[in-house]
Coordinates of C-alpha atoms and ligand atoms in Angstrom, one line a residue:
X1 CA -64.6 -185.6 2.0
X2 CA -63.6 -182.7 3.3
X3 CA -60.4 -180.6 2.6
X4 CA -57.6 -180.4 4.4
X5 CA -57.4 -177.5 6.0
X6 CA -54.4 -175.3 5.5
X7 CA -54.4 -173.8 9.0
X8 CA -54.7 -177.5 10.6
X9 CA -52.1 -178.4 9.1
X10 CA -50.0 -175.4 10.4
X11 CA -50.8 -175.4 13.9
X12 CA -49.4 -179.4 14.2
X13 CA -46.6 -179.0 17.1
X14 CA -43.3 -179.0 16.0
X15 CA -41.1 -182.1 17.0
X16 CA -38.5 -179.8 19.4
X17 CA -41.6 -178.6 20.7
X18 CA -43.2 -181.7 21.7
X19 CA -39.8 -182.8 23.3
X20 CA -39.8 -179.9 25.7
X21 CA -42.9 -180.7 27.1
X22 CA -41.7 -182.0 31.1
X23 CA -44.4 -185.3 30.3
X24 CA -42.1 -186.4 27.4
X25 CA -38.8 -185.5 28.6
X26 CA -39.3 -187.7 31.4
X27 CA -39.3 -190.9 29.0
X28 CA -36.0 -189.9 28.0
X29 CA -34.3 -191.6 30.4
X30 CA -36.2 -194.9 30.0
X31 CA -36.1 -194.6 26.7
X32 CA -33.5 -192.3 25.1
X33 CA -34.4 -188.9 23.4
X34 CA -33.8 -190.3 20.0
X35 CA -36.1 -193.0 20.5
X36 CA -39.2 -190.3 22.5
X37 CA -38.1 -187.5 19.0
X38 CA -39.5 -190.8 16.5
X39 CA -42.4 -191.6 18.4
X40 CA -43.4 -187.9 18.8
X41 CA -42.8 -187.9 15.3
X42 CA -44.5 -190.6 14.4
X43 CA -47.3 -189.4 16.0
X44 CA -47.3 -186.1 14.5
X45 CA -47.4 -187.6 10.8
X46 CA -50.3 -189.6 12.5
X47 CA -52.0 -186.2 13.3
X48 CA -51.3 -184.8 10.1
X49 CA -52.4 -187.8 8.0
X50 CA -55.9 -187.2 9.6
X51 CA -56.4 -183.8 9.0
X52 CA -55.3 -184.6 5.1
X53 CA -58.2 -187.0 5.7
X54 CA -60.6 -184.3 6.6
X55 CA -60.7 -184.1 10.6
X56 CA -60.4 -181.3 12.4
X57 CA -56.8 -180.1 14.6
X58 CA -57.2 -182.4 17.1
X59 CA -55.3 -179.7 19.9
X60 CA -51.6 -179.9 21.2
X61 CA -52.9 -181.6 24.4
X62 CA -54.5 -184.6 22.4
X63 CA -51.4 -184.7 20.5
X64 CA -49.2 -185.0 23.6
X65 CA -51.1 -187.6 24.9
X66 CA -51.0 -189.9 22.2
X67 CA -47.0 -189.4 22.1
X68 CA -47.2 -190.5 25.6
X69 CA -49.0 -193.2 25.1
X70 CA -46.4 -194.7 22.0
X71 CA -43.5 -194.0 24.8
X72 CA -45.4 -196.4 27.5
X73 CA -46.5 -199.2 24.7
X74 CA -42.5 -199.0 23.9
X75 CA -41.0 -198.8 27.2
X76 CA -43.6 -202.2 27.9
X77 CA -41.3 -203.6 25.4
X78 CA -38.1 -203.1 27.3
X79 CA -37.3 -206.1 29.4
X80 CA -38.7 -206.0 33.0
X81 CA -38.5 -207.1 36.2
X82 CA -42.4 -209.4 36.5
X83 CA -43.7 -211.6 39.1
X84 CA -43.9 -215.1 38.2
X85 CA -46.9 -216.5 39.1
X86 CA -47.7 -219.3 36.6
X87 CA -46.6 -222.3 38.9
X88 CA -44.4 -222.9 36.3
X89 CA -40.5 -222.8 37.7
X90 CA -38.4 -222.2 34.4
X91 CA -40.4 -220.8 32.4
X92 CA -38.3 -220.4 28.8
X93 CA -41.1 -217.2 28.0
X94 CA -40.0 -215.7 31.7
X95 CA -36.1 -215.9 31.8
X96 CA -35.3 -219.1 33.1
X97 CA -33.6 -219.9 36.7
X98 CA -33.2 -216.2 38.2
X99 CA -29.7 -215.4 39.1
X100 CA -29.3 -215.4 43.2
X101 CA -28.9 -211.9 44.1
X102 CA -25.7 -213.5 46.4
X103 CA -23.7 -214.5 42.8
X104 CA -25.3 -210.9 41.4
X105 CA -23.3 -209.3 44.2
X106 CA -20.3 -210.7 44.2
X107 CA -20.1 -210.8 40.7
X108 CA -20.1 -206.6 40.1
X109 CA -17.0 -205.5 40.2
X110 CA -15.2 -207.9 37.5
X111 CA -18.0 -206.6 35.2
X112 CA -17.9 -202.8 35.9
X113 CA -13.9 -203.2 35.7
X114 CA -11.6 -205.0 33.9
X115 CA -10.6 -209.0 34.5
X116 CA -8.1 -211.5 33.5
X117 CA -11.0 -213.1 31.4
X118 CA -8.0 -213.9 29.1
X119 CA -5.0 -212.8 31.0
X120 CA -3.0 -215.4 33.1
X121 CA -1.8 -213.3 36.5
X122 CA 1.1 -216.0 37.4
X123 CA 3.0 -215.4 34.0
X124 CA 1.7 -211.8 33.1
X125 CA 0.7 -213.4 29.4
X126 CA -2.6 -214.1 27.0
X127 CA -4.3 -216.8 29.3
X128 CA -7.1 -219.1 28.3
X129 CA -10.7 -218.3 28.9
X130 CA -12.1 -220.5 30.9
X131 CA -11.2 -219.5 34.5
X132 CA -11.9 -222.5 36.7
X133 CA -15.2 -223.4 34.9
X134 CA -14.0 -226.8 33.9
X135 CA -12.6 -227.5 37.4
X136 CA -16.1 -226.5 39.3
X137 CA -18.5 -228.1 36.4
X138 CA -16.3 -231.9 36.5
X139 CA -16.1 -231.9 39.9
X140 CA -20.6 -231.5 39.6
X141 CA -21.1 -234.0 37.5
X142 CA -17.8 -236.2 37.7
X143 CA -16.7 -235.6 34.3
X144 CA -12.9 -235.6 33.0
X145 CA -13.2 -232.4 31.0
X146 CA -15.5 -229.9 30.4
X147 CA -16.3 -226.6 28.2
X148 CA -19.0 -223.5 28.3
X149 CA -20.8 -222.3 25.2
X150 CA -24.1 -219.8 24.8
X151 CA -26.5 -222.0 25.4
X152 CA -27.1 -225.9 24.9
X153 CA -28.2 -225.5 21.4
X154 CA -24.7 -223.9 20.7
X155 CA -23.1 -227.2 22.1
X156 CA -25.2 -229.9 20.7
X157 CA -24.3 -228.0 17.7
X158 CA -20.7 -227.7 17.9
X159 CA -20.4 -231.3 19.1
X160 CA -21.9 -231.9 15.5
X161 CA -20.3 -229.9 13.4
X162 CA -16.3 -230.8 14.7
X163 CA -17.4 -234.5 15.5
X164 CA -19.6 -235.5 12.3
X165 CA -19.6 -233.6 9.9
X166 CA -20.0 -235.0 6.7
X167 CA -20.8 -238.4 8.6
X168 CA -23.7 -240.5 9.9
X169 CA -25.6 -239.7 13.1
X170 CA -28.2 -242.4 14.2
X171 CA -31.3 -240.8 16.2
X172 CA -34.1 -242.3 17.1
X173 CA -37.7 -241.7 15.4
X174 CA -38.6 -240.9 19.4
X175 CA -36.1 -238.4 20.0
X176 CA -36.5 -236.5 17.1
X177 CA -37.9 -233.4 18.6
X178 CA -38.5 -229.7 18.8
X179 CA -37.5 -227.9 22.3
X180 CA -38.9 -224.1 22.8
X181 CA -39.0 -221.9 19.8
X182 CA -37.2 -223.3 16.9
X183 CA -35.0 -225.5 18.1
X184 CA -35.4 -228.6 16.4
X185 CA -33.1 -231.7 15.9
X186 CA -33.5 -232.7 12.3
X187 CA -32.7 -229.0 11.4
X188 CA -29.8 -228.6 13.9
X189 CA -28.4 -231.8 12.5
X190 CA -28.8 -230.7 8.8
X191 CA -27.2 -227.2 9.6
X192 CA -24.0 -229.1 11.1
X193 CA -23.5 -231.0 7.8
X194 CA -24.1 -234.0 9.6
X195 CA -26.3 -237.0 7.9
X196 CA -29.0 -238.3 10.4
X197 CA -29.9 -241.8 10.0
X198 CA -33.5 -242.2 12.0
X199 CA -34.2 -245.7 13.5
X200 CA -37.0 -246.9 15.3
X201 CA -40.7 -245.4 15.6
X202 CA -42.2 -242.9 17.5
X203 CA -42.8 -245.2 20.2
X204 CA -40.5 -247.7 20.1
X205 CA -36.8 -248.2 19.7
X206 CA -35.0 -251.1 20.0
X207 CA -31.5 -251.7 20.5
X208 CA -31.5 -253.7 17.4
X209 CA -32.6 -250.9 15.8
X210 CA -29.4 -248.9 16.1
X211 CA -27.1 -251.6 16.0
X212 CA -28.3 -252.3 12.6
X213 CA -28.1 -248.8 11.4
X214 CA -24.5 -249.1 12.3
X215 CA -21.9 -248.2 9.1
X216 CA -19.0 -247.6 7.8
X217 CA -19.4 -243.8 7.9
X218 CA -21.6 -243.6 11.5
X219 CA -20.3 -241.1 13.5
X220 CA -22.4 -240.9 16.9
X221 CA -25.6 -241.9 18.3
X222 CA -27.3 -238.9 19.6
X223 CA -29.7 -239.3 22.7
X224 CA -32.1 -236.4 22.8
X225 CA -34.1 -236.1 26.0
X226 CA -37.7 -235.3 25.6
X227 CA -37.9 -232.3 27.1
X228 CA -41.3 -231.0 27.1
X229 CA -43.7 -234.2 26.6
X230 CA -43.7 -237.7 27.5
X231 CA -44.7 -240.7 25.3
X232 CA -46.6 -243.2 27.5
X233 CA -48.4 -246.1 27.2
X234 CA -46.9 -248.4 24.6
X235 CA -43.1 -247.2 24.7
X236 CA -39.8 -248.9 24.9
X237 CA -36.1 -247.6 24.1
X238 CA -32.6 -249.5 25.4
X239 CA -31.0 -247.7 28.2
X240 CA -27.9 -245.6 27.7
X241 CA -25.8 -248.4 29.3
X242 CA -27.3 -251.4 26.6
X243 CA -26.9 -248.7 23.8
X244 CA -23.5 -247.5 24.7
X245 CA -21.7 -250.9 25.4
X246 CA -23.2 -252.3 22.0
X247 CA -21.5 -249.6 20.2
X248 CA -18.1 -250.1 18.2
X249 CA -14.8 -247.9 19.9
X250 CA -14.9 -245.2 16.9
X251 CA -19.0 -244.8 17.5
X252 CA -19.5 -241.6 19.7
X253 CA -22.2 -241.8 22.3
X254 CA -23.6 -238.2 23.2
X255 CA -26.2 -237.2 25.5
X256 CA -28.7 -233.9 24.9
X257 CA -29.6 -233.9 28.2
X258 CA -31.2 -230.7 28.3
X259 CA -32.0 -229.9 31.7
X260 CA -28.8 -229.8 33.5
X261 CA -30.1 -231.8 36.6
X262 CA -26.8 -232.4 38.2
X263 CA -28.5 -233.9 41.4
X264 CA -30.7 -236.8 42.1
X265 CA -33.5 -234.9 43.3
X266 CA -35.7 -234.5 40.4
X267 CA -38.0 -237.2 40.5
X268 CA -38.3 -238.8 36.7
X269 CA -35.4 -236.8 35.8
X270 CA -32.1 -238.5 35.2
X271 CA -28.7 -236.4 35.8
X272 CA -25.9 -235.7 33.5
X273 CA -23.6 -237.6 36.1
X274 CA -25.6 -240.9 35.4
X275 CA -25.8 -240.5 31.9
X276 CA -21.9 -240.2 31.9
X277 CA -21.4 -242.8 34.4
X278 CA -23.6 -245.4 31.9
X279 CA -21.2 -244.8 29.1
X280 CA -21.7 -241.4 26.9
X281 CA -18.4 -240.2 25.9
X282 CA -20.4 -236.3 25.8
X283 CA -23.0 -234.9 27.2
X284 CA -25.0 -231.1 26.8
X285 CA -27.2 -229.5 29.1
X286 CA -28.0 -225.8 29.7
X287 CA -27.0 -223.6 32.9
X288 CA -30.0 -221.4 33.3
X289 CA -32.5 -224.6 33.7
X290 CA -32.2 -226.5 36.7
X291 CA -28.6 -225.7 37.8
X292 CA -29.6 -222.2 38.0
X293 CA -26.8 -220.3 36.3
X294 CA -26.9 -217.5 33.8
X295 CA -27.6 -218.3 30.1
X296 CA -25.0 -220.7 29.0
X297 CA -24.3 -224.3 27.8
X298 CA -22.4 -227.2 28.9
X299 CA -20.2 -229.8 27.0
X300 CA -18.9 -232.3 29.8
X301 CA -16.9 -235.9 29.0
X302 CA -14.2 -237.2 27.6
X303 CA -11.2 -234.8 28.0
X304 CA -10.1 -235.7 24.7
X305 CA -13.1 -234.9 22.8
X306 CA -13.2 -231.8 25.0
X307 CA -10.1 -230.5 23.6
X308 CA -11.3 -231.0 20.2
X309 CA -14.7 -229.2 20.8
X310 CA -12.2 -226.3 22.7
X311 CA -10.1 -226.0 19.2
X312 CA -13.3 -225.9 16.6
X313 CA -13.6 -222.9 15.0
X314 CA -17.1 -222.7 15.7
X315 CA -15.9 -222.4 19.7
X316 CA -15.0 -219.1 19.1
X317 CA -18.2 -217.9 17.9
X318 CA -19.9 -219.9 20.9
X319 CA -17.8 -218.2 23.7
X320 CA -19.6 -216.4 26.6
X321 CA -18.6 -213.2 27.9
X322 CA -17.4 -212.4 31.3
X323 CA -20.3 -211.9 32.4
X324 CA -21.6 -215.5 32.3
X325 CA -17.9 -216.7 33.7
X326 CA -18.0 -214.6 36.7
X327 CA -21.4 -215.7 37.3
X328 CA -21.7 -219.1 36.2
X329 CA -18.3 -219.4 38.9
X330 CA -20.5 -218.2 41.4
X331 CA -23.8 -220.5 40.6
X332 CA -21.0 -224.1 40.7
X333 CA -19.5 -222.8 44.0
X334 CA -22.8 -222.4 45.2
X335 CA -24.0 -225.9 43.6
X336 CA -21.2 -227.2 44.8
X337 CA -20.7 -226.3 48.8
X338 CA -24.7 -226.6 48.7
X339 CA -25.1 -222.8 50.3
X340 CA -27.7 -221.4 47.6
X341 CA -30.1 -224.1 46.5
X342 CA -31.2 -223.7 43.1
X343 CA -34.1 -222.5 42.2
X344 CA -35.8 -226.0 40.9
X345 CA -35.0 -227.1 44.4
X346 CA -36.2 -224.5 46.2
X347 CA -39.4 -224.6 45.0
X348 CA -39.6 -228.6 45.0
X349 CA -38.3 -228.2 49.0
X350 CA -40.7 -225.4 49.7
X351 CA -42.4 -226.4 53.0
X352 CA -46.2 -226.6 52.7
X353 CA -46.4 -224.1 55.8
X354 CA -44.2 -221.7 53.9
X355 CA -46.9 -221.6 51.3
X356 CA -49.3 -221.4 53.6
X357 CA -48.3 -218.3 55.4
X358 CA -47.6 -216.9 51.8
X359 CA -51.1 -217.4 51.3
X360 CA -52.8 -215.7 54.3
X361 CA -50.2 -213.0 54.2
X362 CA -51.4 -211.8 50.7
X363 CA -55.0 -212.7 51.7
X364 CA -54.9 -210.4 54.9
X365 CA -55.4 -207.1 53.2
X366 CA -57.0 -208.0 50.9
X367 CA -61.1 -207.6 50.3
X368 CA -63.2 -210.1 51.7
X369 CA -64.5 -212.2 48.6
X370 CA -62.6 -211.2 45.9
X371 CA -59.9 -213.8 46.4
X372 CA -59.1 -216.8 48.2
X373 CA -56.7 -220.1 48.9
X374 CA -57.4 -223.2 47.0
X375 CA -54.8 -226.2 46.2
X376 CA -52.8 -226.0 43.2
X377 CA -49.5 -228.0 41.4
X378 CA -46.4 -226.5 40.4
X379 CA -44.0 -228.0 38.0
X380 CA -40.5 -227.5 37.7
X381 CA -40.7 -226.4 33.7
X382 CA -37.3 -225.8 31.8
X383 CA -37.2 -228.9 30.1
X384 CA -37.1 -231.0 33.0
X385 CA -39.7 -233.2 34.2
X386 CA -42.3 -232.8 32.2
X387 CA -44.9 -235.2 33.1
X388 CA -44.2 -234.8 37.3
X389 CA -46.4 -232.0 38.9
X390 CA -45.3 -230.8 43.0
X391 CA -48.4 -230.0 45.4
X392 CA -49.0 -226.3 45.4
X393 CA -51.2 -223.8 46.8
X394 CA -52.8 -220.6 44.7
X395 CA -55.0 -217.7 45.4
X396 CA -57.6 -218.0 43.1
X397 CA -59.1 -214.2 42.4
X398 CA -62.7 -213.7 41.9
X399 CA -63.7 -210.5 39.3
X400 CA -66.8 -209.8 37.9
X401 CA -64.6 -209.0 35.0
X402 CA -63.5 -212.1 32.4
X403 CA -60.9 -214.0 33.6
X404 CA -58.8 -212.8 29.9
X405 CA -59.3 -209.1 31.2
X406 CA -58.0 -209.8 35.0
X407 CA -54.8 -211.8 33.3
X408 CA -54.0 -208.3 31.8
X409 CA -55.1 -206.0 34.2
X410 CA -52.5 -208.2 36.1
X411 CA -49.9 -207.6 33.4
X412 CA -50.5 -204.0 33.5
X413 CA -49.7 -204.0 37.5
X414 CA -46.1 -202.7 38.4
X415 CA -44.4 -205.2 38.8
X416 CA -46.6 -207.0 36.2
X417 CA -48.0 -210.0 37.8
X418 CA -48.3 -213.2 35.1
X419 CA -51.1 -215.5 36.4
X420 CA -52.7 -218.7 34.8
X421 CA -56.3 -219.3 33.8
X422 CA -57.8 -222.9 35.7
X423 CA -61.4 -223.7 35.3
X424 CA -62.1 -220.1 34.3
X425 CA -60.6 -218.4 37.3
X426 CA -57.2 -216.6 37.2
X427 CA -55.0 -218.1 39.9
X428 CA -51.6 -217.1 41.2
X429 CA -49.4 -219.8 41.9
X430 CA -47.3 -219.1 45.4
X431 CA -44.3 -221.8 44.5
X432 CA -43.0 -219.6 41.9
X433 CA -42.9 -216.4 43.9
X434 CA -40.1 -215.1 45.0
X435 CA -39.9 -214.8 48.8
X436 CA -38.5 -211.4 48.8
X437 CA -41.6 -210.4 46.2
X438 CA -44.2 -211.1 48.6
X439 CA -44.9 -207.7 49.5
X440 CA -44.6 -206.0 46.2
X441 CA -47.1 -208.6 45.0
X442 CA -49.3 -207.6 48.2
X443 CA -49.3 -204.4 47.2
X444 CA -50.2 -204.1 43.6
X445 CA -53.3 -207.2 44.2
X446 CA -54.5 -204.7 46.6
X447 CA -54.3 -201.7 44.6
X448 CA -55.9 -203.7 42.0
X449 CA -58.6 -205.2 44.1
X450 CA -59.7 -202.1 45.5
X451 CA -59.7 -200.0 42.7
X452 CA -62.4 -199.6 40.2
X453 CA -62.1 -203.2 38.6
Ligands
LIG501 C1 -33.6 -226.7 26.7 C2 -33.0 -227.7 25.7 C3 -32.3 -227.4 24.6 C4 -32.0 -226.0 24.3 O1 -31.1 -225.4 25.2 P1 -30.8 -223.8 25.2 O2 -29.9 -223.6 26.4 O3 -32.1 -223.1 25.3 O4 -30.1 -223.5 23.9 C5 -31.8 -228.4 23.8 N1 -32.1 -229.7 24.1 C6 -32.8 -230.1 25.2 C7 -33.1 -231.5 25.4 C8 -33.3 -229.1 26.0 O5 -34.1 -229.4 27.1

């Protein structure tokens, strides 16, 4: 090996220098300067590390380069506006229900000024935080009382921890499940200091089952809605209204519904207001699935056990900001005078023409035989519905390249575009745009298309 060269090593750029340069001050608005001075750093002790290893200066231009090149892998790491084109609705990976840009508006100035988040304007004194939240959400799902948390994993774990701790919980072998990344039941239930006491089988579940499991020290019966799978074939399970009628008065029936599906029009989906209305005394659901909200989670029931839930400690490590209460006020009124549909019912209402014309207004520019219509499903994702998929249309995309390298020449697009892989081909689902990203889409397919790929 050769050795380092004394003069390499001297003419590496200082840091100040490489920050003056007009190609990396420009990432310091995307990323901050601190953040563009360690990457040029970084890549300086990269530089020197090699010349220690025996190559030669590799020139101030190379160097600049590969700076710029850490500040673009970074900044791809910033959250980003992408087109959803993976026929999946609510996709957990791809944010959820996106926020109508109706509630965005109207919900800008209590977050760029101050708010009576916690101020009551009729006595002038500390108010509670919860604006008209309950109000809106019981009057959704026809509920006595209600209560927001982070997310639905926050309020199946509160309800836990203040209503069962240190006592029984009966779930069934069936619902003992994991939903998204890490959130699993028996571990949730274990954290809360609850005991889980597991009846039934995989596929079956009686209502014997649970009536035997029954004790002195059983708190609740949980019902966890399979979120993401259905068991077919050989399956059976009591309904709510069975389960909850053969329970004792002091046994808590409570309802993971997951979803959020407030209406009716989910096919195979059941709502929280029919869950309620067969006897659960609480039941969870989050607001970014199907009801469209920001991130949040909803306790709704008993006003009672409500109150409790409201007083636990744990509620004040659960509480949203004001950005989720101006927001989330915005999504109910919307729910609730029906003038923004949500987005699951959007897409499932999406007229077959309407996809249609989306599909012959990105295919009109672009060239002939590299892409074309063909019929597609899309399914509403976010832990509703799993096993139902909605007639859909795609444009399929022909490359001579393999289908993995289009997917990430698609990522690489700005917006990026993420498509799906069916029978080899890359497709582009058009349920899941966006009307108002139809053109942007248009225009970065083309640029792709007709470029060098
Ligand atoms: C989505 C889901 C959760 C988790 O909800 P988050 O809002 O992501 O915390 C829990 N249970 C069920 C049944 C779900 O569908």
């Amino acid at each position: 090996m050769k050795k380092p060269s004394q003069s390499s090593l001297s003419r590496l750029p200082q840091i100040e220098r490489l920050l003056e340069t007009d190609e990396l001050n420009s990432w310091f608005s995307r990323l901050s300067r601190p953040l563009v001075a360690r990457l040029a750093a970084e890549t300086i002790e990269e530089a020197r590390e090699r010349i220690q290893g025996g190559e030669a200066f590799p020139g101030a231009e190379t160097i600049v380069r590969a700076a710029l090149k850490r500040c673009r892998e970074t900044a791809r790491r910033r959250i980003h506006h992408l087109i959803n084109a993976t026929g999946v609705m609510l996709h957990t990976n791809l944010g959820r229900a996106p926020i109508s840009r109706t509630a965005w508006h109207s919900a800008e100035a209590v977050n760029t000024g101050f708010s009576n988040l916690e101020f009551d304007l009729q006595t002038g004194k500390r108010g509670k935080r919860k604006g008209i939240i309950p109000d809106l959400l019981s009057l959704l799902v026809g509920s006595e009382g209600a209560l927001m948390v982070n997310n639905n994993a926050a309020g199946v774990f509160l309800i836990l921890s203040a209503l069962a701790k240190g006592k029984e919980v009966i779930v069934s072998r069936g619902e003992q499940v994991q939903i998204g990344g890490g959130f699993r039941i028996p571990e949730i239930l274990a954290q809360s200091g609850a005991q889980m006491v597991e009846v039934g089988t995989t596929n079956i579940t009686r209502l014997e089952d649970y009536t035997a499991a029954l004790g002195a020290d059983t708190a609740m019966v949980l019902m966890v809605h399979s979120s993401n799978f259905r068991i077919r074939g050989f399956t059976a399970r009591p309904s709510i209204r069975e389960l909850a009628s053969s329970l004792p008065d002091d046994v808590l029936m409570v309802v993971d519904q997951g979803s959020g599906t407030t209406t009716e029009r989910i096919p195979g989906e059941q709502s929280v207001s029919h869950y309620l209305n067969s006897g659960a005394h609480l039941v969870s659901f989050s607001g970014d699935k199907v009801l469209g909200g920001p991130q949040a989670g909803f306790i709704v029931g008993k006003e009672e056990l409500i109150q409790t839930l409201a007083r636990h400690p744990l509620n004040r490590v659960f509480r949203p900001g004001k950005t989720i209460f101006s927001l989330m006020e915005e999504a109910l009124i919307a729910r609730l005078n029906r003038t923004v549909p949500p987005p699951v019912e959007a897409v499932l209402n999406l007229p077959f023409a309407e996809l249609q014309e989306r599909g012959k207004t990105l295919l009109s520019d672009l060239p002939s035989g590299r892409a074309r219509l063909v019929e597609s499903t899309v399914t509403t994702g976010g832990g509703s519905a799993p096993d139902e998929r909605f007639p859909s249309l795609s444009i399929e995309l022909e490359s001579a390249e393999r289908p993995q390298g289009l997917l990430t020449a698609l990522r690489e697009l700005d917006p990026p575009i993420i498509g799906i892989i069916v029978d080899g081909k890359v497709q582009l689902n058009l349920a899941t745009l966006l009307a108002e990203e139809l053109q942007a889409v248009k225009e970065a397919l083309n640029q792709l298309l007709s470029g060098k790929s």
